[in-house]
Short mmCIF file of C-alpha atoms and ligand atoms in Angstrom, two decimals:
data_model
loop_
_atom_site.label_atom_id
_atom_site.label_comp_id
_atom_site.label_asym_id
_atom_site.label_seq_id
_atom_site.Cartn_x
_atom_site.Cartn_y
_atom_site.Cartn_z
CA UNK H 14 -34.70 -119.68 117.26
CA UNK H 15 -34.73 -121.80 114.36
CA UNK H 16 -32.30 -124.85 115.30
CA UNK H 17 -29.86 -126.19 113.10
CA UNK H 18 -31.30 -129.83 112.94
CA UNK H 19 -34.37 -130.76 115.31
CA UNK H 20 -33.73 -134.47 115.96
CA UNK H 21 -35.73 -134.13 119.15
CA UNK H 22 -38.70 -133.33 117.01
CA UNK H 23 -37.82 -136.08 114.02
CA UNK H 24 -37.60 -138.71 116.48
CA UNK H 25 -40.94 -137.83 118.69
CA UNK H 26 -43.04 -137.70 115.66
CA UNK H 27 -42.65 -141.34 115.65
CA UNK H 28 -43.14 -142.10 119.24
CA UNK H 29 -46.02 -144.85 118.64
CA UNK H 30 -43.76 -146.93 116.45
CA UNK H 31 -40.23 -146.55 118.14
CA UNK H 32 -41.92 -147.61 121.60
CA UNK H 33 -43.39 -150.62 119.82
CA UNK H 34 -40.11 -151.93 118.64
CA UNK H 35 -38.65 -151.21 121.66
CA UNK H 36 -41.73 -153.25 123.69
CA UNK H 37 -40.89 -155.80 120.91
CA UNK H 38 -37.58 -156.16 122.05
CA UNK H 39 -38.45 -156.41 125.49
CA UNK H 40 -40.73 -158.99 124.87
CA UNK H 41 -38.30 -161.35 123.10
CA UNK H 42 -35.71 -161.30 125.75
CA UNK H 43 -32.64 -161.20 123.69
CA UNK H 44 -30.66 -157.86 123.20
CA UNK H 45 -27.45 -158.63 121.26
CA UNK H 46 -27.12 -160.01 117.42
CA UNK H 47 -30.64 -161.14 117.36
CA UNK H 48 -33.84 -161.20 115.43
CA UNK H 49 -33.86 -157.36 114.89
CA UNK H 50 -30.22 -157.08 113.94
CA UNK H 51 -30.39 -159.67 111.58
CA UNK H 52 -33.64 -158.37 109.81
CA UNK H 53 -31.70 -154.60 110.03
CA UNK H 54 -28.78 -155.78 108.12
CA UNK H 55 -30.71 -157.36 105.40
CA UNK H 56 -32.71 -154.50 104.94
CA UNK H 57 -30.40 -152.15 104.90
CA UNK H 58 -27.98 -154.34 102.31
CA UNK H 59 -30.57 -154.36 100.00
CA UNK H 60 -31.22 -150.20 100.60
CA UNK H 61 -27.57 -149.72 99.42
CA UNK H 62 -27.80 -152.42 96.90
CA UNK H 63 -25.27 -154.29 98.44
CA UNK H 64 -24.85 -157.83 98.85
CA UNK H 65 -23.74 -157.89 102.68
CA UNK H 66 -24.44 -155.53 105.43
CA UNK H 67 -22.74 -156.21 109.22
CA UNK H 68 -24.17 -154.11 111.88
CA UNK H 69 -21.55 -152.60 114.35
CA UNK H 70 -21.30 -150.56 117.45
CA UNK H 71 -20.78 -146.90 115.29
CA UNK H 72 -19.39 -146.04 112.63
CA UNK H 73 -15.64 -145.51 113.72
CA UNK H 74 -15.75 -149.14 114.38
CA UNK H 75 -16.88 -149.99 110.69
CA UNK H 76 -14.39 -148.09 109.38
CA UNK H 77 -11.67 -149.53 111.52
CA UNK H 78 -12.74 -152.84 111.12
CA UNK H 79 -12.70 -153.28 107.34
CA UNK H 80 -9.05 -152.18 107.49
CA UNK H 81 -8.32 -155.29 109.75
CA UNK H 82 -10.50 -157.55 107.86
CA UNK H 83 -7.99 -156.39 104.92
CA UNK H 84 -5.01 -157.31 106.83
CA UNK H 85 -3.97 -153.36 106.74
CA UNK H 86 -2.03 -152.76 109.71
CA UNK H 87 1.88 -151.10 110.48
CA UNK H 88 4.20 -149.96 107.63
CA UNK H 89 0.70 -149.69 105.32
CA UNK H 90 -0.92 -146.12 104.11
CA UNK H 91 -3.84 -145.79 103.22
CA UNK H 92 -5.04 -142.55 101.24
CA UNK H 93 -7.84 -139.73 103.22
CA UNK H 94 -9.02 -136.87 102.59
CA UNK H 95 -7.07 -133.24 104.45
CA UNK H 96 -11.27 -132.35 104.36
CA UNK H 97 -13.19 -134.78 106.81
CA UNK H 98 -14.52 -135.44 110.48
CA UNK H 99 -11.57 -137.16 112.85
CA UNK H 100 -12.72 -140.34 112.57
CA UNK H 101 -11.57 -141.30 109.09
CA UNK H 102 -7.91 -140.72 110.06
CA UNK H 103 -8.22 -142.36 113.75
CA UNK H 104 -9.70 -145.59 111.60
CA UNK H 105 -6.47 -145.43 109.80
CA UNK H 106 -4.57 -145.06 112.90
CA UNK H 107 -6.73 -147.55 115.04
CA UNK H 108 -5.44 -150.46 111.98
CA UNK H 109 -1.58 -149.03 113.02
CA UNK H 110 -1.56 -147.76 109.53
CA UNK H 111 -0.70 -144.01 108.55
CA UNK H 112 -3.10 -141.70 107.07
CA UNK H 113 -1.39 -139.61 104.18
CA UNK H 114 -3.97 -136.81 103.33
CA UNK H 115 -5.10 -135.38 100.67
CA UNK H 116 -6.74 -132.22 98.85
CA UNK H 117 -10.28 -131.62 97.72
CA UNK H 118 -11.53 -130.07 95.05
CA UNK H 119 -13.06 -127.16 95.63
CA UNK H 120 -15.98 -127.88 93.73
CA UNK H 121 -17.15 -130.27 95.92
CA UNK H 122 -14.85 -130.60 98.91
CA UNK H 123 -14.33 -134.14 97.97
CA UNK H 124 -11.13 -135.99 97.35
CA UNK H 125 -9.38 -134.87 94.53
CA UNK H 126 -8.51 -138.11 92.20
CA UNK H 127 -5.53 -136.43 90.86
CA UNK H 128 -3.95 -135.42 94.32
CA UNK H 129 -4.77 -139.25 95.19
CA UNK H 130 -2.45 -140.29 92.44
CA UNK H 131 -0.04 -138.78 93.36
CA UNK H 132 0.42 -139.60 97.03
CA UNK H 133 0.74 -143.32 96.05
CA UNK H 134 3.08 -145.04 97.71
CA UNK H 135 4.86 -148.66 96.95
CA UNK H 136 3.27 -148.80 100.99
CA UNK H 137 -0.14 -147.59 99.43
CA UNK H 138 -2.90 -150.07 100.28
CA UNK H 139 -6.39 -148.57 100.48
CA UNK H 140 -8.10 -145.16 99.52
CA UNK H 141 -10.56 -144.00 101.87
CA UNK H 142 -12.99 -141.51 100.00
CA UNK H 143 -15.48 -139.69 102.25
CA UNK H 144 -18.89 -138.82 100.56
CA UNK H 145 -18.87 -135.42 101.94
CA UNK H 146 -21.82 -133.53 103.01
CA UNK H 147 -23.80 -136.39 101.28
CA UNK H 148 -22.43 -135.91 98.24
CA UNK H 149 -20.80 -138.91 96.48
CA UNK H 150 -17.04 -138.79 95.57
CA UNK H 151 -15.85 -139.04 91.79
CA UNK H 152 -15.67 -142.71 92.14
CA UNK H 153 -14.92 -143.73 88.59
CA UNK H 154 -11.31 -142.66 88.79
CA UNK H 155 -10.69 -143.30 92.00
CA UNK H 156 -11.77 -147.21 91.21
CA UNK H 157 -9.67 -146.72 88.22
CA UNK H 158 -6.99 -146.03 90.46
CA UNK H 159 -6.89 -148.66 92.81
CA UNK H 160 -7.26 -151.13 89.74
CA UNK H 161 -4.38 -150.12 87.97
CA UNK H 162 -2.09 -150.01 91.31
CA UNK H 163 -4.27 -152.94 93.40
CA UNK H 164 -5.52 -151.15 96.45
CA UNK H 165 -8.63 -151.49 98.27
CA UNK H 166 -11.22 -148.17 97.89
CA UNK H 167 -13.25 -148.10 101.42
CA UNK H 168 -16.36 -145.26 100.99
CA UNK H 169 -16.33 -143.56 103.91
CA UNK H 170 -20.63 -143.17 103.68
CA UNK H 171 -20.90 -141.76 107.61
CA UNK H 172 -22.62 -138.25 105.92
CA UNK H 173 -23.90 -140.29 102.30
CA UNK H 174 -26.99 -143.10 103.38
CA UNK H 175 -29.02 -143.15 99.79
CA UNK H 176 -27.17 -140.50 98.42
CA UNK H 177 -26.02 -142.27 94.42
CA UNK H 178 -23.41 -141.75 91.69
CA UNK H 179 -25.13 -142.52 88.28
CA UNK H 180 -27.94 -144.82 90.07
CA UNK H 181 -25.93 -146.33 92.79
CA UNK H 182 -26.40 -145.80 96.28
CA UNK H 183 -23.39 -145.21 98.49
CA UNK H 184 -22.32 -148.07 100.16
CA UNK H 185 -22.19 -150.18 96.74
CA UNK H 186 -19.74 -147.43 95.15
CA UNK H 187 -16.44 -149.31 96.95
CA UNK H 188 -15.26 -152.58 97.68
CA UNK H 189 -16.44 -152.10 101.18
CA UNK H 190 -18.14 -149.13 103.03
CA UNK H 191 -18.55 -147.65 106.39
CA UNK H 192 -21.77 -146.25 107.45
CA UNK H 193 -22.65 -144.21 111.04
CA UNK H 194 -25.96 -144.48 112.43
CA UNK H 195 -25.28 -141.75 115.46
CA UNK H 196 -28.14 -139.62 116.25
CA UNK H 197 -27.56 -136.68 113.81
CA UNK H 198 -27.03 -138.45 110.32
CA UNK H 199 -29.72 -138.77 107.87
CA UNK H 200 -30.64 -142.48 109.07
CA UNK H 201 -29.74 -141.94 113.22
CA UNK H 202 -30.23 -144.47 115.98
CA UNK H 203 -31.46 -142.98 119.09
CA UNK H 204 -27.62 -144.19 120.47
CA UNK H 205 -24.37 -144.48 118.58
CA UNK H 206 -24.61 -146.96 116.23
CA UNK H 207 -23.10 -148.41 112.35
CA UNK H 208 -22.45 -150.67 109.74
CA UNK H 209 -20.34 -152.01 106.86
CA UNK H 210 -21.52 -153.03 103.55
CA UNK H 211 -19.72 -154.93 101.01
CA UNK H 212 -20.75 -157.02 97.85
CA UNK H 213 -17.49 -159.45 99.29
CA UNK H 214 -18.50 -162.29 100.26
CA UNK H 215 -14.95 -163.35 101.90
CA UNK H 216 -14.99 -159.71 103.68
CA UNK H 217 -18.13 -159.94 104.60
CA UNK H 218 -17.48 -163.14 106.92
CA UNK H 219 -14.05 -162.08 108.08
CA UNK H 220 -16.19 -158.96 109.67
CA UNK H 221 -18.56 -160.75 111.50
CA UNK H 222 -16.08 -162.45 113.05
CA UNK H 223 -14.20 -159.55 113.73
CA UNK H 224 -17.15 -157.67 115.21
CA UNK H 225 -17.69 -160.59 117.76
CA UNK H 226 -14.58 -161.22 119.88
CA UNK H 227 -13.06 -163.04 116.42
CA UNK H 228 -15.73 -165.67 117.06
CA UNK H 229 -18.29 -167.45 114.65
CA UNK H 230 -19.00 -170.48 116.70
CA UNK H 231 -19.59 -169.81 120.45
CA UNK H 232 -16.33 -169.92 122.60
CA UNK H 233 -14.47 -170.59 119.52
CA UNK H 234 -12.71 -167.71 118.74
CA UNK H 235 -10.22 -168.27 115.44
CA UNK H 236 -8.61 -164.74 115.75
CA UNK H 237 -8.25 -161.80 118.41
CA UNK H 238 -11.42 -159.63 117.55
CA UNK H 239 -13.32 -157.32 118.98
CA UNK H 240 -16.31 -156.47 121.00
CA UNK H 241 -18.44 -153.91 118.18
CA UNK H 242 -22.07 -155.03 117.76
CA UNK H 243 -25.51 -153.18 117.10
CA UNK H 244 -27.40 -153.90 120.08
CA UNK H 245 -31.11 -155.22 119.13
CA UNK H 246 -32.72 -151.78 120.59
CA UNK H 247 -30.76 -149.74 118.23
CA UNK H 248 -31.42 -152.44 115.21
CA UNK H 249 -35.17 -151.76 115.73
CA UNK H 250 -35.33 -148.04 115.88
CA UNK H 251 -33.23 -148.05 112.64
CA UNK H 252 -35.71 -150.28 111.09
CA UNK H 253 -38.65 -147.87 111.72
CA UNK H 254 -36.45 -145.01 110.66
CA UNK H 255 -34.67 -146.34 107.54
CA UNK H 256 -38.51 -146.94 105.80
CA UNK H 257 -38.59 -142.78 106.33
CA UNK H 258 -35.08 -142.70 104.79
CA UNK H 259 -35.75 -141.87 101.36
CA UNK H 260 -39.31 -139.37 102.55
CA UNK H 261 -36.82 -137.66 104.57
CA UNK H 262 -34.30 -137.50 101.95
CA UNK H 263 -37.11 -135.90 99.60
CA UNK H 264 -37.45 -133.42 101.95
CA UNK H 265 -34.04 -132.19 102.30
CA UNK H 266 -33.83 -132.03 98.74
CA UNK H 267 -36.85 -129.72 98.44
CA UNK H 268 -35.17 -127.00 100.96
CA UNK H 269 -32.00 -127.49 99.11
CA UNK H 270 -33.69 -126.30 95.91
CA UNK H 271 -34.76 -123.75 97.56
CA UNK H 272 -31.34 -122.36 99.24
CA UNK H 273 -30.20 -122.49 96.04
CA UNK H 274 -32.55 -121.02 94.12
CA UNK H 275 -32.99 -117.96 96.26
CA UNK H 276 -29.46 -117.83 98.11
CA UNK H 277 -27.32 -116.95 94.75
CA UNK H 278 -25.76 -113.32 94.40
CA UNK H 279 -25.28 -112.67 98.31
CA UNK H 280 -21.67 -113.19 98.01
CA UNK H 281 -21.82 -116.80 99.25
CA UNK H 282 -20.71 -119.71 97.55
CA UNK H 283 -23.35 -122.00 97.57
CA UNK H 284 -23.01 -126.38 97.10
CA UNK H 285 -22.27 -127.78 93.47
CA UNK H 286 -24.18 -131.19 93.05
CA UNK H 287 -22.14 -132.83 89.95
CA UNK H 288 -23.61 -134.31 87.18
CA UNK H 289 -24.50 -138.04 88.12
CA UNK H 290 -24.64 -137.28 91.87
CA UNK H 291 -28.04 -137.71 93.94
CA UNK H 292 -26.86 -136.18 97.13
CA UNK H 293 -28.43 -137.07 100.27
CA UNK H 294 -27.85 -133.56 101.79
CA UNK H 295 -26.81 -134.47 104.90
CA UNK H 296 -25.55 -130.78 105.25
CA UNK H 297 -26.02 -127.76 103.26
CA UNK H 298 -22.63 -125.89 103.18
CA UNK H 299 -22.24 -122.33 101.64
CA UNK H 300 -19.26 -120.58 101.89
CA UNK H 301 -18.23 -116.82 103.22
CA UNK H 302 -15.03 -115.20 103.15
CA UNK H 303 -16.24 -113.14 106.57
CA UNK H 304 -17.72 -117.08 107.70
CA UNK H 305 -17.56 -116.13 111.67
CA UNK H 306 -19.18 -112.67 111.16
CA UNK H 307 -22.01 -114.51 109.20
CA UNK H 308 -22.83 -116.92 111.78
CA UNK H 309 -22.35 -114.64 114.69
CA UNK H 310 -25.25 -112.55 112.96
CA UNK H 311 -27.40 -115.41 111.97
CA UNK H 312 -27.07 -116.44 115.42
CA UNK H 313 -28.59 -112.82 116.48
CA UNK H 314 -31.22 -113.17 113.73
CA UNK H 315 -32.32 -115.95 115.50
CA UNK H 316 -31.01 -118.56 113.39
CA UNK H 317 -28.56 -121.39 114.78
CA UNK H 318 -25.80 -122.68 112.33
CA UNK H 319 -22.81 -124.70 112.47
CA UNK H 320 -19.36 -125.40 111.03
CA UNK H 321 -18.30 -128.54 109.53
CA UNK H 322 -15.14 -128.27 110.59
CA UNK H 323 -13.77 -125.36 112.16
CA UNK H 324 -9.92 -127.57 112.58
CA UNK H 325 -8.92 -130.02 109.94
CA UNK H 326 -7.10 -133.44 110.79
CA UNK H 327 -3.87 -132.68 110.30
CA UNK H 328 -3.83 -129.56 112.13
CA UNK H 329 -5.36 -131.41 115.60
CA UNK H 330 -2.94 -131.69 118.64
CA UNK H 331 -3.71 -135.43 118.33
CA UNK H 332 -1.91 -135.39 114.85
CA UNK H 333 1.02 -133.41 115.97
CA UNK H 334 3.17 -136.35 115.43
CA UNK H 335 2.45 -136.25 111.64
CA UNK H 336 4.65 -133.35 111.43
CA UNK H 337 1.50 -131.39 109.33
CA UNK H 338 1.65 -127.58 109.74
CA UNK H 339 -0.51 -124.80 109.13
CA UNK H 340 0.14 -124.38 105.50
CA UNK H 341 0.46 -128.40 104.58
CA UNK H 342 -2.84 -128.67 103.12
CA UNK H 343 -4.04 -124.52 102.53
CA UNK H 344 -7.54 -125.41 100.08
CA UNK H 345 -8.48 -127.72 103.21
CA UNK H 346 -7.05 -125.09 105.69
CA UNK H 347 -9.34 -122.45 103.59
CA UNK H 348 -12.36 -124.54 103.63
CA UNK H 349 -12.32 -124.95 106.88
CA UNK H 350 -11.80 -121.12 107.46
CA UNK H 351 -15.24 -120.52 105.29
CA UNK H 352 -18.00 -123.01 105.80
CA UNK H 353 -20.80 -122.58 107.34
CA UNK H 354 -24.03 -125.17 107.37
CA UNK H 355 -27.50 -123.88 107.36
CA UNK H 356 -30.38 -125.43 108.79
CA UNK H 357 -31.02 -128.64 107.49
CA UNK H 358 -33.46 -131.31 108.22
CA UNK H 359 -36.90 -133.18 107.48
CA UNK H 360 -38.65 -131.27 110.20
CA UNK H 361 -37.41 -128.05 108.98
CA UNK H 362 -41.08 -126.14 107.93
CA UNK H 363 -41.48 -124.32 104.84
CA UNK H 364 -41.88 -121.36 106.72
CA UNK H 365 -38.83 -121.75 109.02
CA UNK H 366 -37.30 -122.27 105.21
CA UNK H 367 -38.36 -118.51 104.34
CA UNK H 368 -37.41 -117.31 107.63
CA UNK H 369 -33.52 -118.67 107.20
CA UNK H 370 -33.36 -117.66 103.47
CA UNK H 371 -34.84 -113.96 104.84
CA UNK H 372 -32.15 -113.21 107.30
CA UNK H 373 -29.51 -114.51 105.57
CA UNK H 374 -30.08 -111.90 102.56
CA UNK H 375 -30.42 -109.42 105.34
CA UNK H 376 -27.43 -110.24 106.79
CA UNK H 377 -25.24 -110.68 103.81
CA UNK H 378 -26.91 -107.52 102.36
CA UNK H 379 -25.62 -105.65 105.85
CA UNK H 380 -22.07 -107.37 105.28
CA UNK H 381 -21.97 -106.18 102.00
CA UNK H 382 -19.86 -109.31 101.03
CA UNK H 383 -17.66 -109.06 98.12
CA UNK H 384 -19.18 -110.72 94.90
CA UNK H 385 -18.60 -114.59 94.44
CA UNK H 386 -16.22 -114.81 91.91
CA UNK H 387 -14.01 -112.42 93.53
CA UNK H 388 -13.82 -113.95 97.21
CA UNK H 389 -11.37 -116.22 98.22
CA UNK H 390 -11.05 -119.26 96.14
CA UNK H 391 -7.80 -120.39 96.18
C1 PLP M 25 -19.96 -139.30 111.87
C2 PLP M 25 -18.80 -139.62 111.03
C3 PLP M 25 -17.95 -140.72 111.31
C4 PLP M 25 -17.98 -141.50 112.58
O1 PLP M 25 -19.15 -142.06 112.98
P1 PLP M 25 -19.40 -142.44 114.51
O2 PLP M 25 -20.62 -143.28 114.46
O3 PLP M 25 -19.58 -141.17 115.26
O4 PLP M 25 -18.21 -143.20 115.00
C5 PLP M 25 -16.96 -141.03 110.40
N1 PLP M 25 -16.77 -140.29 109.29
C6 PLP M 25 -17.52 -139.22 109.00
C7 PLP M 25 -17.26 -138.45 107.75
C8 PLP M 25 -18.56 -138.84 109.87
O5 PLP M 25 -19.29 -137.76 109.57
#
């Protein structure tokens, strides 16, 4: 079986360094907002090109967080995409604020700037673009946007770490970003882990207080914050892993190349990297009108894939109160009817490569899926 993402095999191939950091931590005797962390943030500030990073418990957290350190909180919306994991809206909703979603494009399943326009609000505060799949958002006129009507644009970067938009890396895109370091993203901790980064200099020291019970000086705590650090462990896997980052990066850009070049004219749509966009891949999404049948045979050809997601947002029980129904948001509800993510991942061999792009034509051949440009885009 060819897995979807061998992280059991990414991480053990650097077993010699990841116990050393881990002795190293062991050694100094301090485990929370240390040495390690410290060193982590810097590094990975200057990876996004960013002036600050602050090192948090995951990436829900950073999200959440730079709302607060913005002072968004009940009677405020703030802008997200119909087309994104949970935890973009529960961010929103974790602040007291209300998520009002909105559509992709169905070019790149990223926010569409012109649907953001107009779902603002005179309660409009922040947009909250999510890099999607690795792929950057068109962040031009969404910082056009928020200029001309004063809201705050927070990247959303969970999927995006050193994916760029005309030479510059996510995380440096926004006036503040949220980054996740759980196991399964491109830069993963061997725990949950995350971080903001932000060229702000004011934000930047609101959120380390924020991230440490509202405190800056021990037992002096100047506002109600929160418990939501990086634990020293976690900050020095991630600094053996990021120096792989942009290797591992490299790599899934090579097997990307090669789904596309060999994946075209199966009846699939395959990913559209815009003009200006580095994308990190952090998944490689086709879409299939007959999605469930593909993957069910994949599965039998002994390949694994997975769907990112098979329920949007607004149509989760935990929403209800929203008042969304099936039919509120139908290119998101289509999207999330059709994709399907192939195998993707540093590890992945260049013959496990062939083997996925093999059954895949025989599978879609055996479908006999209906051409492209005729399936279902809406
Ligand atoms: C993974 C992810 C998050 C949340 O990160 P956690 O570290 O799991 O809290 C947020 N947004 C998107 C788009 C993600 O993919």
């Amino acid at each position: 079986m060819i897995p979807f993402l061998d992280l059991k095999g990414l991480n053990l191939s650097l077993a010699p360094e990841l116990q050393a950091a881990s002795a190293r931590v062991l050694e100094s005797g301090w485990f929370v907002l240390g040495q390690e962390v410290e060193d982590f943030e810097a590094e990975f500030a200057d990876y996004c090109q960013a002036d600050h990073a602050i090192a948090v418990a995951n990436g829900l957290d950073a999200l959440h967080l730079i709302l607060r350190a913005y002072d968004i909180g009940p009677g405020d919306e703030v802008i997200v995409p119909t087309n994104t994991y949970i935890a973009t809206w529960l961010a929103v909703s974790y602040a007291g604020a209300r998520p009002v979603p909105v559509e992709p494009l169905l070019s790149t399943y990223n926010m569409d700037p012109a649907a953001i326009e107009a779902a603002i609000t005179p309660r409009t505060r922040a947009i909250m673009p999510v890099h999607l799949y690795g792929q950057t958002a068109r962040m031009a006129p969404i910082m056009a946007l928020a200029e001309r009507h004063g809201l705050k644009v927070i990247e959303d970067a969970a999927q995006s770490h050193g994916a760029s938009q005309h030479g510059r890396r996510a995380g440096s895109l926004g006036h503040a970003a949220g980054f996740s370091f759980y196991p399964g993203k491109n830069l993963g901790a061997l725990g949950d882990g995350g971080a903001i980064t932000t060229s702000d200099p004011v934000l930047a020291h609101r959120l380390r207080r924020l991230r440490n019970y509202g405190s800056r000086t021990k037992y002096q705590n100047d506002e109600k914050g929160f418990n939501s650090r990086l634990d020293e462990l976690q900050a020095a896997f991630l600094r053996v892993k990021l120096r792989r980052l942009d290797d591992w990066n490299q790599r899934r850009r090579q097997i990307a190349e090669r789904y596309l070049a060999t994946l075209d004219g199966l009846g699939l749509i395959l990913p559209h990297v815009e003009p200006g966009n580095v994308t990190c891949w952090h998944l490689f999404v086709v879409r299939c009108v007959r999605r469930d049948e593909l993957h069910t045979a994949l599965l039998e050809a002994g390949v694994q894939t997975a769907i990112h997601y098979p329920i949007p947002p607004h149509l989760q029980p935990a929403y209800a109160d929203l008042g969304h129904t099936e039919g509120s948001f139908p290119l998101s509800e289509c999207l999330h009817r059709e994709v399907l993510s192939l195998p993707m991942g540093p590890t992945l061999s260049d013959d496990e490569v062939a083997e996925v792009i093999a059954a895949i034509t025989r599978v879609a051949t055996l479908l006999d899926l209906p051409a492209t440009t005729a399936s279902s885009a809406v």
